[in-house]
Tab-separated table of C-alpha atoms in Angstrom:
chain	number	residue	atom	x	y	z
E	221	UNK	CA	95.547	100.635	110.831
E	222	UNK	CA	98.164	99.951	113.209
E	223	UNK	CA	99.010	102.934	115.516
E	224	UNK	CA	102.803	103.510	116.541
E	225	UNK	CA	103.731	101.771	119.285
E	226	UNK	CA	105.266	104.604	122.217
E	227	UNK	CA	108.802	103.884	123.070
E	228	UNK	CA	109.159	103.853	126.828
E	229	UNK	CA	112.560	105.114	128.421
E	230	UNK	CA	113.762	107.436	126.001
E	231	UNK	CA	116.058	110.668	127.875
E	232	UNK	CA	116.530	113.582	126.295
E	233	UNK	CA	119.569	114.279	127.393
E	234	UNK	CA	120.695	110.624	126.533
E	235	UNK	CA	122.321	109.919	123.213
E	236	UNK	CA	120.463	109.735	119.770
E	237	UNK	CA	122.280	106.404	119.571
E	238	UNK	CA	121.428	105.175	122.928
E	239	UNK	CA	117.679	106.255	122.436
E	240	UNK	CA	117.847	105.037	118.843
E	241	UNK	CA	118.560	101.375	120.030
E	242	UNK	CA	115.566	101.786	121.800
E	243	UNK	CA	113.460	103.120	119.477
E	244	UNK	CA	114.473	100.411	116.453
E	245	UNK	CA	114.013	97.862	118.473
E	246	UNK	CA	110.160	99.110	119.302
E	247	UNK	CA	109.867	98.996	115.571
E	248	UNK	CA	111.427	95.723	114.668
E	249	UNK	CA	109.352	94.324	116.886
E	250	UNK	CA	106.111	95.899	115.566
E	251	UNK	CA	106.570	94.442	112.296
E	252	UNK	CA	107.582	91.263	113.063
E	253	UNK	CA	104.540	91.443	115.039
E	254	UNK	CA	102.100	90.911	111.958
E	255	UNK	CA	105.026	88.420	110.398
E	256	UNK	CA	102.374	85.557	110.876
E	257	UNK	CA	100.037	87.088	108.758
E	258	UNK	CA	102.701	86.264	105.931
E	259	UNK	CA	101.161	83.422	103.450
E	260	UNK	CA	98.329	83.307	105.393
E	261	UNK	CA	95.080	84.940	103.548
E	262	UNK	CA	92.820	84.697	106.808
E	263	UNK	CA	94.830	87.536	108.130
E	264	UNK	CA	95.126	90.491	105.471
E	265	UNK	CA	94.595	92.837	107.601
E	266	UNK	CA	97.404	92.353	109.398
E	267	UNK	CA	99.341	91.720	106.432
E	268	UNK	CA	98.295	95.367	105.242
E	269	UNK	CA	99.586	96.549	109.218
E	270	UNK	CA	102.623	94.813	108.889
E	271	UNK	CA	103.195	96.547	105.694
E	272	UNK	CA	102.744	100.120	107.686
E	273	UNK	CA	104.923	99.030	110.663
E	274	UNK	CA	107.517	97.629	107.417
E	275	UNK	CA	106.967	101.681	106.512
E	276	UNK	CA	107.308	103.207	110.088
E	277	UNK	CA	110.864	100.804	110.513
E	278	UNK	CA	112.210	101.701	107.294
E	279	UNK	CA	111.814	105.651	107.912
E	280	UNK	CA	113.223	105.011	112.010
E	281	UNK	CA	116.090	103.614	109.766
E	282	UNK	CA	116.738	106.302	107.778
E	283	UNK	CA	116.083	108.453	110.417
E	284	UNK	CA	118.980	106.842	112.687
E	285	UNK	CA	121.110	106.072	109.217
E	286	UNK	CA	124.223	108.304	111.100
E	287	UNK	CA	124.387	105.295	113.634
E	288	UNK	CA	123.613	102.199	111.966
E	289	UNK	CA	126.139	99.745	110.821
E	290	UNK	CA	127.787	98.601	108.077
E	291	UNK	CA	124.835	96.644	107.241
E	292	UNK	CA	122.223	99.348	107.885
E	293	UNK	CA	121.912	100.165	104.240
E	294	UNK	CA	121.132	97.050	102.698
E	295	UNK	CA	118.714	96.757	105.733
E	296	UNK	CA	116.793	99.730	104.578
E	297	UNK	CA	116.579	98.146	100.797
E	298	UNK	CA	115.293	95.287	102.636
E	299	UNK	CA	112.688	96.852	104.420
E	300	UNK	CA	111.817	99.003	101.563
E	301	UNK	CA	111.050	95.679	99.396
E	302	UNK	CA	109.080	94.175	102.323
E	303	UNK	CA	107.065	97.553	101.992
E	304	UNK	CA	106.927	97.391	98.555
E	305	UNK	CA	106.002	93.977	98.016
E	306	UNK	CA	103.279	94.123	100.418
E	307	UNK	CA	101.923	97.766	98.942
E	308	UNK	CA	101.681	95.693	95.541
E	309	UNK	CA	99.354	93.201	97.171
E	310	UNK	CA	97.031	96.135	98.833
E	311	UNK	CA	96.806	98.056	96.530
E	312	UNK	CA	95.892	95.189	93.942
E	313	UNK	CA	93.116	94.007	96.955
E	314	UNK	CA	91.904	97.888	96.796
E	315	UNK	CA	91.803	97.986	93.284
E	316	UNK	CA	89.592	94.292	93.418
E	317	UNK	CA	87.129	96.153	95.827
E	318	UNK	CA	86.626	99.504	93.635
E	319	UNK	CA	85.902	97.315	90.395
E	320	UNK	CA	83.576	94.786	92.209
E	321	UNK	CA	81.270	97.956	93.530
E	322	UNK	CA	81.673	99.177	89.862
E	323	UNK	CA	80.625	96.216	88.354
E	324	UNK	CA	77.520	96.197	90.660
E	325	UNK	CA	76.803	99.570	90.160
E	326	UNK	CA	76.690	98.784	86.041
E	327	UNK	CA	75.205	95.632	86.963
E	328	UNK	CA	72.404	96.921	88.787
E	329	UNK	CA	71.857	99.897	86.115
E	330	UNK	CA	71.704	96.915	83.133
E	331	UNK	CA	68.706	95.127	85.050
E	332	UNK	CA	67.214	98.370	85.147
E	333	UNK	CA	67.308	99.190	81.335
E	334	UNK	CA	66.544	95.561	80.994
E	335	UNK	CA	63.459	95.418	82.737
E	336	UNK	CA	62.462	99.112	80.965
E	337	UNK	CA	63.109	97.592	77.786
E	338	UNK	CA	61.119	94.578	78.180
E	339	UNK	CA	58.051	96.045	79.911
E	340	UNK	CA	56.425	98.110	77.216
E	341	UNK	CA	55.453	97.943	73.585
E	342	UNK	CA	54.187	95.525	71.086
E	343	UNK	CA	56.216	91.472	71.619
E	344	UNK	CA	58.550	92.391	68.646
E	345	UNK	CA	59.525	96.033	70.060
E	346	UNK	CA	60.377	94.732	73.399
E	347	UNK	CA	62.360	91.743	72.322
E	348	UNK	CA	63.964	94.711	69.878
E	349	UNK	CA	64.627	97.090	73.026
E	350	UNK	CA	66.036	93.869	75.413
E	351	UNK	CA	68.622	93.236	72.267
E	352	UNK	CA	69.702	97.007	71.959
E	353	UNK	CA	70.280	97.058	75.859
E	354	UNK	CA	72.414	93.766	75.353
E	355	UNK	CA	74.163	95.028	72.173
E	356	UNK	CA	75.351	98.141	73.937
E	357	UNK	CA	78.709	99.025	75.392
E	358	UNK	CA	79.087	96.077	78.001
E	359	UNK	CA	80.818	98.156	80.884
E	360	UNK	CA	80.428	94.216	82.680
E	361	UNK	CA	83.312	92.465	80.355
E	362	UNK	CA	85.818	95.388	81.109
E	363	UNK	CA	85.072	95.932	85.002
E	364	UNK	CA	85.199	91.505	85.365
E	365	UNK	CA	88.385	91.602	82.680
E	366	UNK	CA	89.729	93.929	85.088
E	367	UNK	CA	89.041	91.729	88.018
E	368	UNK	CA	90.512	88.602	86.332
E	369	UNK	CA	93.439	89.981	85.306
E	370	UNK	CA	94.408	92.067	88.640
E	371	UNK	CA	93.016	89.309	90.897
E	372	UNK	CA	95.552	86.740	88.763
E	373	UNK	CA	98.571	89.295	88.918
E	374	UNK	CA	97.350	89.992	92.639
E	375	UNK	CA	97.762	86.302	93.779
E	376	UNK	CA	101.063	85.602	91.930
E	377	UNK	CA	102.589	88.675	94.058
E	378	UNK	CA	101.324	87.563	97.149
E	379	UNK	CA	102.552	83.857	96.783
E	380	UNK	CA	105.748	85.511	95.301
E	381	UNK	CA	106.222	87.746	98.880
E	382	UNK	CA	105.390	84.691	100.653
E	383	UNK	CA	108.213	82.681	98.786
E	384	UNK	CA	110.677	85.676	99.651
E	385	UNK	CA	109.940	85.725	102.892
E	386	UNK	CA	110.884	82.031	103.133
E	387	UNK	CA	114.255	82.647	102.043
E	388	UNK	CA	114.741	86.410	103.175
E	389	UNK	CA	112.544	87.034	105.814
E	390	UNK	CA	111.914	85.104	108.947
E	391	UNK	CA	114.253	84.730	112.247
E	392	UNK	CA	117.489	85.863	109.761
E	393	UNK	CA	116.172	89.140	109.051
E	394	UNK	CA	115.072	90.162	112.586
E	395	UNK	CA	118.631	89.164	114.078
E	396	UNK	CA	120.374	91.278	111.170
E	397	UNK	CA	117.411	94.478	112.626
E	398	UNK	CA	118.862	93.726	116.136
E	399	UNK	CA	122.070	93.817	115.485
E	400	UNK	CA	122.064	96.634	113.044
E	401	UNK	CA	123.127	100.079	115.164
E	402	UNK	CA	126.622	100.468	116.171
E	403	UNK	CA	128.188	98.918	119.003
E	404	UNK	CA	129.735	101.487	121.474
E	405	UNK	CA	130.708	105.428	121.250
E	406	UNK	CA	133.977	104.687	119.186
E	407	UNK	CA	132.694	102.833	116.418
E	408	UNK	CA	129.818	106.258	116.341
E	409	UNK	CA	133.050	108.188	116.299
E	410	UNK	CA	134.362	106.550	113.578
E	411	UNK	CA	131.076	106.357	111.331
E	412	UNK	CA	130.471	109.831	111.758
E	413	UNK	CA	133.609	110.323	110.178
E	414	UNK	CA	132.998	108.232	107.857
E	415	UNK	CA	129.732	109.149	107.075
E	416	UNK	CA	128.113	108.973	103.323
E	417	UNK	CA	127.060	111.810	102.159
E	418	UNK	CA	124.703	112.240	99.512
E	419	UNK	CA	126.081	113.284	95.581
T	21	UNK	CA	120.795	107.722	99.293
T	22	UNK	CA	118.856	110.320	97.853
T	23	UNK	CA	119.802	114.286	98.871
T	24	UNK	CA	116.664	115.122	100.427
T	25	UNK	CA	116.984	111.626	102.870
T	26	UNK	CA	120.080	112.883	104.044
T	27	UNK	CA	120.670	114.864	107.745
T	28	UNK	CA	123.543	116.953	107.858
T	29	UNK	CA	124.632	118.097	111.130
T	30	UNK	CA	123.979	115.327	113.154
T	31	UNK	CA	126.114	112.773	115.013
T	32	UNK	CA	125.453	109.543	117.129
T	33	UNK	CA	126.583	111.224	120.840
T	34	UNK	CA	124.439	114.091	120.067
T	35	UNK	CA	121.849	114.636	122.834
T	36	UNK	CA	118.400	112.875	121.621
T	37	UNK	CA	116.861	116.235	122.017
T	38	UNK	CA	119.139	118.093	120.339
T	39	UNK	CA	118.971	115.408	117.380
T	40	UNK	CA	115.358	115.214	117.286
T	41	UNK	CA	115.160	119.093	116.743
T	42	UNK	CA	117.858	118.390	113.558
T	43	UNK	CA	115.987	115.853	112.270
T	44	UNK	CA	112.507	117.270	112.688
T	45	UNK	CA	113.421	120.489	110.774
T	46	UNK	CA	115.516	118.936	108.092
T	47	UNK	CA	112.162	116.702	107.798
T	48	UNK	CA	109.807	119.611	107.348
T	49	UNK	CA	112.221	121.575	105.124
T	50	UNK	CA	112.409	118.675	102.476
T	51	UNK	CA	108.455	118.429	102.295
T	52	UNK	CA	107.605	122.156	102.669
T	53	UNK	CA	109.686	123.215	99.449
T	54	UNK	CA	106.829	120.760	97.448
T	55	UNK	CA	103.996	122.551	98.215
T	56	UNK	CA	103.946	125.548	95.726
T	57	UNK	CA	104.412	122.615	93.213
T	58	UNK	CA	101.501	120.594	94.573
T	59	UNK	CA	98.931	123.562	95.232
T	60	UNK	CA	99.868	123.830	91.122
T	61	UNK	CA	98.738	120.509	90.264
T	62	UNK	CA	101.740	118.712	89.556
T	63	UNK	CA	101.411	114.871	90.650
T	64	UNK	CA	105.032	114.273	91.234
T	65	UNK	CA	105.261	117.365	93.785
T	66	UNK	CA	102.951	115.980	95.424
T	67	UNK	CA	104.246	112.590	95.177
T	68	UNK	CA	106.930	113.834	96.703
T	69	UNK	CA	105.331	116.073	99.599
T	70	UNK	CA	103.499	112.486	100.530
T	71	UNK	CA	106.718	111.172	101.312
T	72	UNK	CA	107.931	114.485	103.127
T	73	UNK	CA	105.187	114.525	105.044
T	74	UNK	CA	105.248	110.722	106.218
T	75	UNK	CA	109.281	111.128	107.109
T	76	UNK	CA	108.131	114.239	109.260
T	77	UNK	CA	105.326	112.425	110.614
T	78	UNK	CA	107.732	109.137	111.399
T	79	UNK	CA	109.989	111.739	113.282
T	80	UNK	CA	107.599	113.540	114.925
T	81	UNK	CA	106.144	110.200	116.236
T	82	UNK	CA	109.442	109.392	117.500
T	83	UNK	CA	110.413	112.277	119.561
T	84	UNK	CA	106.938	112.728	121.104
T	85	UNK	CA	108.585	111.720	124.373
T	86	UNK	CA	111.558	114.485	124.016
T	87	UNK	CA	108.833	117.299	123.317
T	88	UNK	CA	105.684	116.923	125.109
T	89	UNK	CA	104.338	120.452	125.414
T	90	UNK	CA	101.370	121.290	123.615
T	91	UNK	CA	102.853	123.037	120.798
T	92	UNK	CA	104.051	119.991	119.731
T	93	UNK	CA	101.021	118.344	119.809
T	94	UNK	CA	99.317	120.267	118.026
T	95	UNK	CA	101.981	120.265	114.784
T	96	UNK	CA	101.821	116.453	115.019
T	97	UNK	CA	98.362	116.019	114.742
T	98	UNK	CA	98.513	118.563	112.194
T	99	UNK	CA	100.842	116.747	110.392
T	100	UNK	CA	99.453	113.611	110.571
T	101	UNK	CA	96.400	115.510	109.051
T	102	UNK	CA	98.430	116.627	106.671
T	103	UNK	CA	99.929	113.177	105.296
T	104	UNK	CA	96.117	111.996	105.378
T	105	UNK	CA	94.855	114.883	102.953
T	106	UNK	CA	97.939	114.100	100.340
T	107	UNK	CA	97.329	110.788	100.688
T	108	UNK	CA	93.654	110.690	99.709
T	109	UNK	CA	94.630	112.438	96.461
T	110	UNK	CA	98.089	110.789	95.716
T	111	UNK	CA	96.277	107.090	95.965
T	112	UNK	CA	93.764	108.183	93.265
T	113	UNK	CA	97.134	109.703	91.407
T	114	UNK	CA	98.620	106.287	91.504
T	115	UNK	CA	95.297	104.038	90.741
T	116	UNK	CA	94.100	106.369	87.800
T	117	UNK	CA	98.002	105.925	86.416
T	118	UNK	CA	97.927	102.217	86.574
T	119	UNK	CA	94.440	101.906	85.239
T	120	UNK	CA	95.489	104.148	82.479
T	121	UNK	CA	98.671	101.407	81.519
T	122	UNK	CA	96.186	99.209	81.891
T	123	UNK	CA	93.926	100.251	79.387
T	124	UNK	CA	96.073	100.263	76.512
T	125	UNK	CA	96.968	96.210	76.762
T	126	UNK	CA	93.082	95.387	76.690
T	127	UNK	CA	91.056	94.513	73.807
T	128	UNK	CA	88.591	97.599	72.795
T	129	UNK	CA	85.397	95.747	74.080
T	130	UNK	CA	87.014	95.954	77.700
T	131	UNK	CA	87.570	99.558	77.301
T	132	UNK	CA	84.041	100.513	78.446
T	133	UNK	CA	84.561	98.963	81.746
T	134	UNK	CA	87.725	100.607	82.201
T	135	UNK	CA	86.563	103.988	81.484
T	136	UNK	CA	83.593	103.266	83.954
T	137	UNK	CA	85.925	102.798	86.887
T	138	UNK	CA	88.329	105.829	85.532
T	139	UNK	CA	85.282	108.521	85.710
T	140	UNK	CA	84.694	107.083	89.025
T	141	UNK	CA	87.501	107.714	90.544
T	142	UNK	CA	88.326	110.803	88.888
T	143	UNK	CA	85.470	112.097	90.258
T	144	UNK	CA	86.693	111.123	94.056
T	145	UNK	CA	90.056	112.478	93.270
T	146	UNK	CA	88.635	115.833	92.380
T	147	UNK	CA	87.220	116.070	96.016
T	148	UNK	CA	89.848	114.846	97.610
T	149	UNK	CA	91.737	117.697	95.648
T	150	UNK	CA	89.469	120.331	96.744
T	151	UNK	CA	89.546	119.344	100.327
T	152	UNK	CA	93.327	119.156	99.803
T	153	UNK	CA	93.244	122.805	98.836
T	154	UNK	CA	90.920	123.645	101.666
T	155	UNK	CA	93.479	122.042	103.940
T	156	UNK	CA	96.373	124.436	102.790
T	157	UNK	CA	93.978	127.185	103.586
T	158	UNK	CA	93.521	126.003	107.124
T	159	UNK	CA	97.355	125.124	107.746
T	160	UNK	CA	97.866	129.062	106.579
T	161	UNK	CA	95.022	130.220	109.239
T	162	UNK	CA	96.781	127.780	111.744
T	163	UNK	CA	100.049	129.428	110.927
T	164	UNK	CA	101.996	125.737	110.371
T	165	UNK	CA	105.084	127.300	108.950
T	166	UNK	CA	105.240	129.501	111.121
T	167	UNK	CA	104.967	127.290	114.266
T	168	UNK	CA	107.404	124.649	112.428
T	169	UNK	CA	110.164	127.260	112.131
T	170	UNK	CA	109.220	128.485	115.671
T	171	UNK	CA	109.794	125.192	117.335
T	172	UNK	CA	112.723	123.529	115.284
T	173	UNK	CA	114.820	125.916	113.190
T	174	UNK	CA	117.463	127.990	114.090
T	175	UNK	CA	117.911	129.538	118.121
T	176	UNK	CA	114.322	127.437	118.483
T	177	UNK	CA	115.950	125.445	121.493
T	178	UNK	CA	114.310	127.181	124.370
T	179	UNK	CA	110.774	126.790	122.704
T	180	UNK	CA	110.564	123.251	121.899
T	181	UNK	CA	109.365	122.365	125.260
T	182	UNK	CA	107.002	125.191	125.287
């Protein structure tokens, strides 16, 4: 997993808007960092580390929300979908991993009874046991159901995030990230008084 | 915005250090009041703490550079503890949820398979939920509260750099 980048140059005594342009910008840039990893299924680990750095921006956001813009809220949705859309994906590809081991675990416990079954006893009584083992609950279909039908929903999310990525992500996004904390002390005047507060 | 997001008190040409103290508590507040509901068992309190903790952990990661005394150091990695412990048990939460959904839409020859996996991972989710309790016991021995409220809440300011 990706650690948090440190953000050089930050003063204490400095503004939290001043710092906070700073600090965003550390963040933007981390995800956009593991952007390249987007459509391409060589590189899912850095999809899953541009889905924490998606994580890390989107809570800097809300962090700073007192001095972004106008469009700092529908950045944070954003964010939140690219974190979203992504978690879908890994948590489908964990899921794929837990019921593969599964299914080898049952698999390797079947050839086991299988081989019990077959190995003692008159011809008739083994045949006998080797049909009871395969008449049995079948743990197999469920655990490879499972696999086809995650695996299926799995790769129709991923070429869906790609596809939004296309049209939402990409250079358009990052410039809206840049640009999205206020411009000078007056405008933070004004959106503190202006601020949302929750209902 | 949802209530517990929001930071009263705090303004853009406020001093980064006085801001980061702000946010920090108003971070810890909004997870701490989930814990009685999570040491109870209930999935959405912890749910819920998960989230708390990561905000905290976000902020403390952030103002590292305003705070850099070894009290804070030690609540961060602490913290980050912290959102590791709910997280082993809230992934489980969320897996055993969606394998639960899932099991109703397959055909009753699949079910085996599913209920495999389930006792599987109900199994790892009742460790992780012991060490989880474990972990509250140590956070009382390391006094966490007590340090958090120490370092960030009210007439903390001469502390923080401690």
């Amino acid at each position: 997993m990706a650690r948090a980048r440190t953000v050089k140059g930050l003063h204490r005594k400095a503004t939290l808007l001043e710092n906070a342009r700073a600090i965003v910008a550390v963040r933007v840039a981390e995800m956009f960092d593991f952007s390249y990893a987007v459509g391409d299924p060589e590189h899912l680990d850095d999809l899953h580390n541009m889905r924490i750095a998606a994580k890390r921006l989107r809570y800097t956001l809300e962090m700073f929300r007192v001095c972004l813009n106008e469009d700092g809220e529908a950045l944070i949705d954003v964010v939140k979908e690219i974190q979203e859309r992504i978690g879908a994906i890994h948590d489908a590809d964990v899921l794929l991993e837990m019921a593969r081991l599964r299914l080898a675990v049952v698999a390797h416990h079947r050839t086991e009874a299988l081989v019990a079954a077959a190995g003692s006893g008159r011809v008739d009584e083994r045949l006998a046991a080797v049909r009871a083992v395969f008449d049995g609950d079948d743990a197999q279909r469920g655990l490879a159901g499972l696999l086809a039908r995650t695996g299926a929903e799995r790769q129709s999310n991923y070429d869906a995030f790609t596809a939004w990525w296309q049209e939402h992500g990409g250079d358009k996004l990052r410039a809206r990230l840049d640009a999205s904390l206020l411009q000078n002390p007056a405008a933070a005047a004004d959106a503190t008084a202006h601020q949302e507060q929750p209902q | 915005m949802a209530a517990e997001d929001y930071i009263a008190d705090l303004t853009p040409e406020m001093p980064f250090g006085d801001a980061g103290r702000v946010i920090i508590y108003s971070r810890y507040l909004a997870m701490w009041r989930h814990r009685e509901g999570t040491l109870s068992g209930d999935e959405e309190a912890l749910h819920d703490m998960r989230v708390g903790s990561r905000r905290l952990r976000a902020a403390l990661d952030v103002f590292a550079s305003a705070f850099h005394g070894a009290r804070y150091r030690e609540v961060h990695q602490t913290t980050a503890q912290l959102t590791d412990e709910l997280g082993q048990v809230r992934d489980h939460d969320v897996m055993l949820l969606g394998l639960q959904r899932y099991r109703k839409g397959v055909p009753k020859e699949e079910r085996a398979g599913v209920d495999a996996l389930t006792t599987t991972l109900e199994a790892e989710r009742e460790i992780a939920r012991r060490r989880l309790s474990r972990f509250f016991d140590e956070l009382e021995a390391r006094g966490y509260d007590r340090q958090m409220r120490h370092l960030f809440g009210q007439g903390a300011e001469e502390l923080v750099d401690g």
